[in-house]
Every structure is written in structure tokens, then in C-alpha cells.
XYZ file of C-alpha atoms in Angstrom:
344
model
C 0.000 0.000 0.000
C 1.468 3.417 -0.952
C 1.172 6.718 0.972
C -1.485 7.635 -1.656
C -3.498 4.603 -0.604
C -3.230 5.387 3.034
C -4.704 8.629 2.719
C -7.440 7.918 0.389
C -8.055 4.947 3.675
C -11.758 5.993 5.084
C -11.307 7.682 8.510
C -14.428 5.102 10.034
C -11.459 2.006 8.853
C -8.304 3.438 10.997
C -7.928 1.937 13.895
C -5.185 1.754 16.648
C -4.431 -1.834 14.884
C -4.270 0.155 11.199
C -1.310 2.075 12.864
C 0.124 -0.720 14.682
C 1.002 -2.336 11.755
C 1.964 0.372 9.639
C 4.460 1.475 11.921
C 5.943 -2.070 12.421
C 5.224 -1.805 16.510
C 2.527 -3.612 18.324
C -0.557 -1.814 19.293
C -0.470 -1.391 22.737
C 2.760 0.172 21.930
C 0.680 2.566 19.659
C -1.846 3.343 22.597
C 1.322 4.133 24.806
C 2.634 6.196 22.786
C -0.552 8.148 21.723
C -1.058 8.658 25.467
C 2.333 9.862 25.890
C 3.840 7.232 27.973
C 7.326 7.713 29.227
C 8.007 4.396 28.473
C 7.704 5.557 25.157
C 10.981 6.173 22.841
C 10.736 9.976 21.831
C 11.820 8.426 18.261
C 8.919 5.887 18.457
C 6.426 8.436 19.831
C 6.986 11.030 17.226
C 6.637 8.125 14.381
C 3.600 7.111 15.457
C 2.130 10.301 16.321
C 2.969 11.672 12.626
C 1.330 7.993 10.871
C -1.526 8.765 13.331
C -2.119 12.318 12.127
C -1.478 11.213 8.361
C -4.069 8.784 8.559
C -6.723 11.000 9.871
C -7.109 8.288 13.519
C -10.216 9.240 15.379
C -10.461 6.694 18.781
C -14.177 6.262 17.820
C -14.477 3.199 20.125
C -13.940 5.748 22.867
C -16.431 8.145 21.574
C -19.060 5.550 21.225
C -18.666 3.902 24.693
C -18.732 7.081 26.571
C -22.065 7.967 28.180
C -23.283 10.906 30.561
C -21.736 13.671 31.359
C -18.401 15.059 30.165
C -16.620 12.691 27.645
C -13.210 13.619 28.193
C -12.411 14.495 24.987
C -11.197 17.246 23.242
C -10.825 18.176 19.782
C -7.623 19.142 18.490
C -7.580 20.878 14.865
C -4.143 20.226 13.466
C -3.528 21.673 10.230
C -0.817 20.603 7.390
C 2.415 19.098 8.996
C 5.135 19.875 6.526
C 6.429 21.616 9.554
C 8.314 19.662 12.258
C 7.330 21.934 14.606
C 3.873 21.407 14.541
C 4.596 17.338 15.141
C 6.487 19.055 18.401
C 3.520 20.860 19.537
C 0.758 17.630 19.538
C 3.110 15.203 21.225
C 3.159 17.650 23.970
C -0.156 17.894 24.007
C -1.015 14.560 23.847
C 1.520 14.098 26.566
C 0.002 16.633 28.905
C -3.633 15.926 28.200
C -2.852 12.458 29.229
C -1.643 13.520 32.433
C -5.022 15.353 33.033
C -7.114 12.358 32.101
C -8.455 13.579 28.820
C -8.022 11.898 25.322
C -7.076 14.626 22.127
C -9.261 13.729 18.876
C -6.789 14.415 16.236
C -8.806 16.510 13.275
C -6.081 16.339 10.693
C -6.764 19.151 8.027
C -5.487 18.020 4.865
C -7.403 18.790 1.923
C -10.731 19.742 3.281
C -11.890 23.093 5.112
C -11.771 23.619 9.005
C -15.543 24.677 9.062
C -16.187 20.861 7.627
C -13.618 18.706 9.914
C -14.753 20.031 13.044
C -18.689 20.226 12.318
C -18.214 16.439 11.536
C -16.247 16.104 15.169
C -19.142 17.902 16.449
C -21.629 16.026 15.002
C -19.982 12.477 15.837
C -18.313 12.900 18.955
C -19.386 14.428 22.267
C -16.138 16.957 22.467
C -15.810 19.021 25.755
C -13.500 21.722 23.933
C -11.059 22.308 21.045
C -7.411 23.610 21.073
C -6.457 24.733 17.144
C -3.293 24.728 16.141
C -3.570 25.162 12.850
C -2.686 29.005 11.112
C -5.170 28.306 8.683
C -8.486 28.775 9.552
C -11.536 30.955 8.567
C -13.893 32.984 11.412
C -16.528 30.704 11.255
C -14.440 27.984 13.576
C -15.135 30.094 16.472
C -18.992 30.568 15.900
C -19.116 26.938 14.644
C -18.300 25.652 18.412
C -19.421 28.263 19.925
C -23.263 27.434 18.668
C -23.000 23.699 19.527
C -21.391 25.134 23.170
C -18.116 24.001 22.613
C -15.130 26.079 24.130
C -11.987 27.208 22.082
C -8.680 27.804 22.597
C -6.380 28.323 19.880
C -2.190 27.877 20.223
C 0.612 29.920 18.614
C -2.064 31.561 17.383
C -3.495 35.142 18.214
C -6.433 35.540 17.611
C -9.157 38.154 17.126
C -11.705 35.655 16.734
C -13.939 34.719 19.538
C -11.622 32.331 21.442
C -9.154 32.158 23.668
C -5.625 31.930 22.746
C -1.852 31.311 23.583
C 1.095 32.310 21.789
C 4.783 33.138 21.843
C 5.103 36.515 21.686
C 5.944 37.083 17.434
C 6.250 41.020 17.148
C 9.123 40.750 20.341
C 11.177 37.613 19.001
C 11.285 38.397 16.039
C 12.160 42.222 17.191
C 14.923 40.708 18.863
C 16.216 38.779 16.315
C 16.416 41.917 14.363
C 18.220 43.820 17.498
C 20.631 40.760 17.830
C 21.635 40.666 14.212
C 21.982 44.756 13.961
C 24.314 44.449 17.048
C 26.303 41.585 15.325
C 26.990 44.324 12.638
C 25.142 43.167 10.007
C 23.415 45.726 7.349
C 22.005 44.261 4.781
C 18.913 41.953 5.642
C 16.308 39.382 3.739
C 12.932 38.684 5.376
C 12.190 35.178 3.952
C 8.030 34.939 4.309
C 5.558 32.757 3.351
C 2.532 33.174 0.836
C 0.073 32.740 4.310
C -2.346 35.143 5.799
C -1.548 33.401 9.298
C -1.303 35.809 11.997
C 1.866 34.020 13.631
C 3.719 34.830 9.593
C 2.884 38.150 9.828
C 3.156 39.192 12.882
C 7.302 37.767 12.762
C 7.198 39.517 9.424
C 6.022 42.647 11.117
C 8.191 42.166 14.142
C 11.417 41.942 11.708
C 10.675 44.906 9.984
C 10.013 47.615 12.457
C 13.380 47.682 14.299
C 14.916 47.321 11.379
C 13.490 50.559 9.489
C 13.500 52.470 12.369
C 16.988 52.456 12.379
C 17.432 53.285 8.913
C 17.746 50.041 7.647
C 15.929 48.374 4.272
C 14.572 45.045 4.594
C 13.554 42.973 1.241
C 11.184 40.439 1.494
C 11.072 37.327 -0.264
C 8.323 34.322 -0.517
C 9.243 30.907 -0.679
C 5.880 29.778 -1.415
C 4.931 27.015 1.459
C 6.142 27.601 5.221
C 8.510 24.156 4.631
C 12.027 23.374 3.724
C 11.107 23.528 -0.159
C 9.769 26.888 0.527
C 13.104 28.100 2.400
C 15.081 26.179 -0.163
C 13.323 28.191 -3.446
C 13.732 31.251 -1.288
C 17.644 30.447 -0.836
C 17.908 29.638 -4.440
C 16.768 32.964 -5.232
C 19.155 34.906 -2.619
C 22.140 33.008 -4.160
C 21.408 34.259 -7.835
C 21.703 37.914 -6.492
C 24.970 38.928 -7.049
C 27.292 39.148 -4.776
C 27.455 43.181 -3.972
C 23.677 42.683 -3.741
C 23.212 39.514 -1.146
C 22.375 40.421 2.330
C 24.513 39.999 4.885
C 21.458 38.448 6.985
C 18.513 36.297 6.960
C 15.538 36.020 8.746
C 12.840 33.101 7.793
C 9.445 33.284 9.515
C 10.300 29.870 10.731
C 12.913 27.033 11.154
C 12.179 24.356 8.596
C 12.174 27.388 6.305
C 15.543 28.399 7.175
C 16.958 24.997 7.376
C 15.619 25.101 3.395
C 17.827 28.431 2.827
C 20.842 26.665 4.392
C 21.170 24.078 2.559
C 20.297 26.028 -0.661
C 22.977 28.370 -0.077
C 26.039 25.820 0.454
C 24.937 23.839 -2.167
C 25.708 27.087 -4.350
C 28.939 27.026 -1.903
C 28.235 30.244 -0.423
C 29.098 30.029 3.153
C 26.440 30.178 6.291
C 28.163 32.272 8.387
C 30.926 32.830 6.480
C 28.948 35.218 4.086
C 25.006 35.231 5.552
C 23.969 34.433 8.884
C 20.550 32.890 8.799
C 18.510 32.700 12.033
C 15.178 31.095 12.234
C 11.885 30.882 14.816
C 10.444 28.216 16.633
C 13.311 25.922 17.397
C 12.305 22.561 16.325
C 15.125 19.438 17.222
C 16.148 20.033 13.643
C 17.821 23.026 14.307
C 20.178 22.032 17.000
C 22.192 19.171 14.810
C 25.351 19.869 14.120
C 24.459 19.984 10.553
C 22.672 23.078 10.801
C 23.820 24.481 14.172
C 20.675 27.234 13.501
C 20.373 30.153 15.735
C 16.351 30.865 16.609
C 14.200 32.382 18.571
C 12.837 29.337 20.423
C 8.686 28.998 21.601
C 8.364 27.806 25.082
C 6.169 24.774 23.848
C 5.831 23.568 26.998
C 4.249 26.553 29.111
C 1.920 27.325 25.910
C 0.534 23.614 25.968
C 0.013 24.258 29.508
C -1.527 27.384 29.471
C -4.083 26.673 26.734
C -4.956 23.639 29.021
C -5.409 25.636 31.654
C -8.099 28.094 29.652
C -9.655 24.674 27.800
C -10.150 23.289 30.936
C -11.293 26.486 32.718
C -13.764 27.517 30.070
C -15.361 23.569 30.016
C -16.341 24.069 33.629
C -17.859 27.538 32.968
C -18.592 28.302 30.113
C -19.702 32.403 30.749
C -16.077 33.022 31.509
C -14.237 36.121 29.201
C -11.661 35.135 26.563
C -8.229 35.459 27.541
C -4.856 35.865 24.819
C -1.978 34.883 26.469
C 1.642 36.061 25.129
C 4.172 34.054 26.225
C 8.214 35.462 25.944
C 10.514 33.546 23.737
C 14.259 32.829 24.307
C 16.902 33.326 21.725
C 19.270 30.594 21.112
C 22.242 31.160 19.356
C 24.519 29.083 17.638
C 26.432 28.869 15.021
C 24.552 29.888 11.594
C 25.195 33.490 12.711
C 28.500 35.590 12.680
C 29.312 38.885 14.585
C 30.847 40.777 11.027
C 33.133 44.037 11.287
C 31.330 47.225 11.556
């Protein structure tokens, strides 16, 4: 069976036993690892939580046997994955979720529109509240629960949508990134973006900029399509066939797996990262920190926002009158070695 057949696999047919034996592993190990047992390789975990998302698994045996009262379970939107990061934030979910008793209903949003996905949840499962992760989502999501008296809280997201949310704060990292790389000397700058209306993009993008011009200082933008490493890698491509008296000295991508994708664009044209451009990312995924890539980034405290967005999911299910909150949580910067202080 290809990866074509496995999506096209009806969502009523995938079962903890369908994953079990794509992923070579028994299925208990599956449930384990689902619930975010320590017992758990982080390898294995983050295997089977990526088949589990590809393959659209809904625990409908769990749905269907639960009866009065709360069901303890909670919807969780989870758009495309061609970002590692993503993969990052719902094993920690699932991880802490477990630890408060309650089971995550993965809504993977592939092809089909948010609206559609979670009216189906809705419809089929009794949910007690939804955490969205995914940047790409209309305003209806929020009304959609919100009718059927479902409470929302969306992550590394901020929203102006009738929900609660929790993000890293994008405007400040990505101002300091800016800050750090204008102290390291560096003049000339590239804002690598993606074609996304996603609040998190363009808030970083917006965050970049500002220090940057307010200090006299140009910033030119460039799209590499898809927030993934073929998007960073395109965008790379096109920084390399500048020439040389025009190539910035800098380069900020809106997120890691982009930047890893300018990286490796811009040795393969053997121009040196940070011999000749520093390149700093956002997010941090475990990517970043090989060797390979060394990549300085302003990391998302993953941990604290999973937490937090519990806390409001949680708070909200027991009353459901109380205000929305947005929560900004501070990021750290990590540097390492894809960045060079350069002679002023």
C-alpha cells in the first residue's frame, strides 16, 4: 500500500491496529505512545504520532462507549504538517492531556476546510472543547463551536476571533532577532516569508521589519511559497542568484524548517552560512540544534503554551460564561552557530 493509498483509507477504517502495523510496533505500543507514555521512545512516539495524524485516527471506540456527562475528549484541529514543529507541539499535548485524564481527537486538516472537519467532530463525537493549532483557519471555527457550546482555545495563534488563545510573543522575538543581528553588525537583511495570511507569519514579518526601518535600515522580502524546507530552499535559491554586492549579509525566515531550506540552498551554491550570511530562524524545532545546521532561533516555550491553553480549555469547560483570555508568552533566543558577529 502506498502513501497515496493510506490517505485515500476511510477515517471510520483506521484503527489503533491500522497504525500498529503500519508502523511495524505492536498496538499497545501505539496506545502508549498516543497517550504519551514515558516508556515511550521519543523516536517511536513522534513516528507514530505523525502515521496517526497522516491517517486522519479518530479513537471512535472511545467516543461511542462514553455515556453521561463530560466525555473527556477534546478536539484538536491540526492543520498541514510539513512543519516539524507542529509534530512538536501535539506530542506535547497529547503528553500533557494524558496527564489530566483527557483523550485529544486528532482533526487532521489536509485537503478539506476547518468549518467541515470540526462540524463532523461535532456532530460524531461528544467533544468538551477544542485547542487549534492550525494558522489556517476561517472565522466561522469560532462561531461553529461556539453554537453547539463548545469552548476554544487556539495555540501559537493570536487571535481576534472569539476564542481564547496562547502564543509566543511574534512582534518581540522576532524584534529581537532583528536587534541581535543589527548588534552583530550586520546591514544588509532578507525577510524570507511565506505566501500565508496566518497571523503568527505576519506578525514575525512585522516584528522583523520595524526595528529594522526604524533604524534606517531596508529590509527585502522574499516568498518561498509554502512555510517548509522547499519553501526556504526556493527562497535560498533565489538569494544566491543575487549577485554578490547585492546579497544580504542576513537572513531572517518566519520559521525554522524554512531556514533549514535556505541553508542548505545556499552551500549547495557554496556560499558560506556564516561565512557570508547568517541565517537565524523561529520556533526551534530538534532540527535546528544538529550539528548539521547548528541554527540560531528564537525558540517557543512549547511547553508553558501547551500548559496554558490547558489551563483556559479546561477552565472555560467548567464555565462556560467566563471572558476570553490571549496569552503572550516570551521567547528565548538561542544562538549558535549559523550566525556571525561581522566588522562594523
Amino acid at each position: 500500500m502506498g502513501f497515496s493509498d493510506i490517505a485515500a483509507l476511510p477515517r471510520d477504517k483506521v484503527t489503533v491496529v491500522t497504525i500498529a502495523r503500519r508502523a511495524g510496533v505492536s498496538s499497545s505500543t501505539v496506545s502508549r505512545a498516543l497517550n504519551g507514555d514515558p516508556r515511550i521512545s521519543d523516536g517511536t512516539r513522534a513516528r507514530i504520532t505523525a502515521l496517526a495524524v497522516e491517517l486522519g485516527y479518530m479513537p471512535d471506540a472511545l467516543a461511542r462507549t462514553l455515556s453521561g456527562g463530560r466525555s473527556g475528549l477534546i478536539g484538536l484541529v491540526l492543520g498541514p504538517v510539513e512543519n516539524p514543529f507542529y509534530i512538536s507541539l501535539l506530542q506535547e499535548i497529547v503528553s500533557q492531556a494524558a496527564l489530566r485524564g483527557l483523550r485529544p481527537l486528532i482533526l487532521h486538516l489536509g485537503g478539506g476546510s476547518v468549518e467541515d472537519e470540526t462540524a463532523h467532530a461535532l456532530r460524531q463525537y461528544r467533544v468538551d472543547g477544542c485547542l487549534v493549532t492550525s494558522a489556517h483557519l476561517s472565522s466561522d471555527i469560532a462561531d461553529l463551536c461556539g453554537q453547539r457550546g463548545v469552548p476554544v482555545v487556539m495555540l501559537n495563534r493570536v487571535t481576534r476571533l472569539r476564542a481564547s488563545s496562547v502564543s509566543c510573543d511574534n512582534l518581540e522575538g522576532a524584534g529581537e532577532v532583528a536587534r541581535f543581528l543589527m548588534a552583530e553588525g550586520h546591514r544588509r537583511f532578507v525577510l524570507v516569508g511565506a505566501d500565508t495570511a496566518s497571523s503568527t507569519a505576519l506578525e514575525r514579518e512585522e516584528g522583523f521589519r520595524r526595528p529594522l526601518e526604524e533604524s534606517g535600515f531596508s529590509v527585502t522580502r522574499i516568498s518561498g511559497g509554502v512555510s517548509s524546507w522547499a519553501g526556504g530552499f526556493r527562497a535560498g535559491e533565489h538569494i544566491a542568484a543575487l549577485p554578490e554586492e547585492e546579497r544580504p549579509q542576513a537572513v531572517f525566515a518566519v520559521s525554522d524548517i524554512m531556514a533549514l531550506g535556505v541553508m542548505d540552498a545556499l552551500r549547495r551554491r557554496g556560499i558560506g552560512v556564516p561565512e557570508e550570511i547568517s541565517v537565524v530562524g523561529f520556533d526551534d524545532i530538534a532540527e535546528s540544534a544538529r550539528p548539521t545546521y547548528g541554527l540560531t532561533t528564537m525558540s517557543q516555550p512549547v511547553g508553558t503554551m501547551v500548559q496554558r491553553g490547558l489551563d483556559l480549555l479546561l477552565a472555560r469547560i467548567a464555565n462556560p460564561n467566563l471572558p476570553d483570555e490571549v496569552t503572550l508568552l516570551r521567547g528565548k533566543l538561542v544562538v549558535r552557530d549559523s550566525t556571525r558577529q561581522r566588522m562594523v
